PDB file of C-alpha atoms in Angstrom:
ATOM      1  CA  UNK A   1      -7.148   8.253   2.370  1.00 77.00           C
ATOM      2  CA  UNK A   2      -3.614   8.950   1.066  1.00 83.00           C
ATOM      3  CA  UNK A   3      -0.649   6.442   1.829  1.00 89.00           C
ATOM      4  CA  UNK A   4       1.770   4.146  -0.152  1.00 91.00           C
ATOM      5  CA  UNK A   5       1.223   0.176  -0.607  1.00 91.00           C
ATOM      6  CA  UNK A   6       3.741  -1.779  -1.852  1.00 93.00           C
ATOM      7  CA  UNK A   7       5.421  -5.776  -1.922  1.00 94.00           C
ATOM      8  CA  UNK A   8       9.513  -6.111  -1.621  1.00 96.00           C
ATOM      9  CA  UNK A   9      11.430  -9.003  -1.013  1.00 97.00           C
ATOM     10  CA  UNK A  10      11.867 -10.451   2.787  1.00 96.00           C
ATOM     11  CA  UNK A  11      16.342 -10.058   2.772  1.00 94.00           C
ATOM     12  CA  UNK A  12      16.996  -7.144   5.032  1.00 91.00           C
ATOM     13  CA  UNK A  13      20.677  -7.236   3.231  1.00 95.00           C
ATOM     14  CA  UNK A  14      19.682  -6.947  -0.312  1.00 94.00           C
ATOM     15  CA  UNK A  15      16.504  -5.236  -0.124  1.00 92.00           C
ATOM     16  CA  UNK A  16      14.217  -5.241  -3.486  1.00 95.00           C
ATOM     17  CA  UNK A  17      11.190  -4.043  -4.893  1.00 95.00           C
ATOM     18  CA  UNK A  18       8.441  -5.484  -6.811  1.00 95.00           C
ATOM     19  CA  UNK A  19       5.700  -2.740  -6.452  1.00 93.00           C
ATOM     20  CA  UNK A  20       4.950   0.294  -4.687  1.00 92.00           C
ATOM     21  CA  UNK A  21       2.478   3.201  -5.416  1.00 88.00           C
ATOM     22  CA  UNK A  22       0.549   5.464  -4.158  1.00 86.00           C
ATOM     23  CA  UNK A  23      -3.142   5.452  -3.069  1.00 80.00           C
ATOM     24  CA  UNK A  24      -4.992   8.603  -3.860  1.00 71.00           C
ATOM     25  CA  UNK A  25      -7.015  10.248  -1.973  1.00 66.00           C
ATOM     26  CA  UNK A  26     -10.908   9.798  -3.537  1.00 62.00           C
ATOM     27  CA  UNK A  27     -12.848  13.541  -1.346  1.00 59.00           C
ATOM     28  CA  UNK A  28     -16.647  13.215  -1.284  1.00 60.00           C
ATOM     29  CA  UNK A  29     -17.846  15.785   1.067  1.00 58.00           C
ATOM     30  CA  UNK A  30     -21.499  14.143   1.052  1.00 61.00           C
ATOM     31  CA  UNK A  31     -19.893  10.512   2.076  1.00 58.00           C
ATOM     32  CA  UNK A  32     -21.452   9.370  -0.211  1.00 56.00           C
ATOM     33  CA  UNK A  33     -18.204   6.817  -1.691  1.00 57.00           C
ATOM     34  CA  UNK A  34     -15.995   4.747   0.701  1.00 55.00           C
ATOM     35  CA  UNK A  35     -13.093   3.689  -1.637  1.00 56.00           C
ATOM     36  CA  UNK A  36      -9.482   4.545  -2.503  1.00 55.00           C
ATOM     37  CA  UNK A  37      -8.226   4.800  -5.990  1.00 53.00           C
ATOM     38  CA  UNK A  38      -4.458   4.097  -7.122  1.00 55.00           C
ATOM     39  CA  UNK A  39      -4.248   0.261  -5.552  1.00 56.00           C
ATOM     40  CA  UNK A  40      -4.807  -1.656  -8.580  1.00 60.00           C
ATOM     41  CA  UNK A  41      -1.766  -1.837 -11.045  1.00 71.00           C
ATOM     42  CA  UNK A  42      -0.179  -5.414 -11.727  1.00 84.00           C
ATOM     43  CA  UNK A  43       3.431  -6.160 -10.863  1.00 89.00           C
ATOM     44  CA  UNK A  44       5.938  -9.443 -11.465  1.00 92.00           C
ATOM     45  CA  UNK A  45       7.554 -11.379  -8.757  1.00 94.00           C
ATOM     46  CA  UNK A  46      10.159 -13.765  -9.554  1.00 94.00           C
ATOM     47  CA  UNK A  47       9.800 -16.777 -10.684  1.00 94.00           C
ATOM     48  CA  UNK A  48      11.711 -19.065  -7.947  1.00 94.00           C
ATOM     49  CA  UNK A  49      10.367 -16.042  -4.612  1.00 95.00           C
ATOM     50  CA  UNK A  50       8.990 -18.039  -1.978  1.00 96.00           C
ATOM     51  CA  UNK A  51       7.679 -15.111   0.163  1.00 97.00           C
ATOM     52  CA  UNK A  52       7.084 -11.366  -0.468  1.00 97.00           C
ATOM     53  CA  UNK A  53       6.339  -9.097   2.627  1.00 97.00           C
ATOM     54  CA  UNK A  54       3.372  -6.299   1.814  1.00 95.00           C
ATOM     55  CA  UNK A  55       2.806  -3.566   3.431  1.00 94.00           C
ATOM     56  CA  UNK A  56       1.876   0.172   3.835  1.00 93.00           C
ATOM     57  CA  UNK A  57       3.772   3.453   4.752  1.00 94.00           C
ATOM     58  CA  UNK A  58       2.576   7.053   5.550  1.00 92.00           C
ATOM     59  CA  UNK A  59      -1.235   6.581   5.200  1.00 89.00           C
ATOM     60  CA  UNK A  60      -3.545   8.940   6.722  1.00 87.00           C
ATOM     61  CA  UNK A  61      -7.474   8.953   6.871  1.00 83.00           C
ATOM     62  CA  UNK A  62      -9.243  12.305   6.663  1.00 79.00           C
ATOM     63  CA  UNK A  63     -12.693  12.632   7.909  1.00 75.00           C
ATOM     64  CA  UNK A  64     -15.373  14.439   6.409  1.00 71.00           C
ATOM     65  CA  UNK A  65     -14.735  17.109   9.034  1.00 77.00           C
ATOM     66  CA  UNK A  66     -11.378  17.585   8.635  1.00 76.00           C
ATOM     67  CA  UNK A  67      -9.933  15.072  11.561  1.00 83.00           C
ATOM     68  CA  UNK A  68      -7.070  13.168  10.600  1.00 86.00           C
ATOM     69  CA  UNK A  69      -5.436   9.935  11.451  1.00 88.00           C
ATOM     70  CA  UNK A  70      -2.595   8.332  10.928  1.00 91.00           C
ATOM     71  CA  UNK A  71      -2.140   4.527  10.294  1.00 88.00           C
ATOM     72  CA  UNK A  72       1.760   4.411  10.504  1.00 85.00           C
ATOM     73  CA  UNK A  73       3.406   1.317   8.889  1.00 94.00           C
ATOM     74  CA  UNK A  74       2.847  -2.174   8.204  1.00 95.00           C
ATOM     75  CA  UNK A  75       3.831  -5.088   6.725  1.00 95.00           C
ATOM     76  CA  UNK A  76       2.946  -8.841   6.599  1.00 96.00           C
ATOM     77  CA  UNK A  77       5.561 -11.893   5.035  1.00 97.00           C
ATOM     78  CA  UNK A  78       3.262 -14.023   2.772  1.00 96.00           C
ATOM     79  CA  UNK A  79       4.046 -17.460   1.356  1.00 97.00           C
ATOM     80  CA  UNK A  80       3.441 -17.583  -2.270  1.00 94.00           C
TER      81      UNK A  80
END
């Protein structure tokens, strides 16, 4: 698995970023672990932000065998 998360604010004029990083890609040829690695760093939000959207860009899944899918992007407004 190999992708970008991140949480921005919700103005489409004056865009702005809290977080974003990548997610690694964890390879077990066995299948033996089912997790991503990269996810887990801690960010501020302002104090008076009412909503954040989250989302994901560019991930991709790659199968034990080699197939490959792609998961596009998405993004969710949540009320703090």
């Amino acid at each position: 698995m190999s992708g970008t998360i991140y949480c921005s604010n919700t103005s489409i004029l004056k865009p702005k970023s809290y977080f974003s990083g990548r997610i690694d890609e964890y390879k077990d040829l066995n299948g033996r672990y089912n997790k991503a690695n990269g996810s887990t760093k801690s960010f501020s939000i302002p104090k008076n932000t009412k909503k954040v959207k989250v989302g994901w860009k560019n991930v991709y899944i790659t199968t034990i065998a080699g197939g490959k899918a792609y998961l596009g992007n998405a993004s969710s407004t949540v009320k703090l």
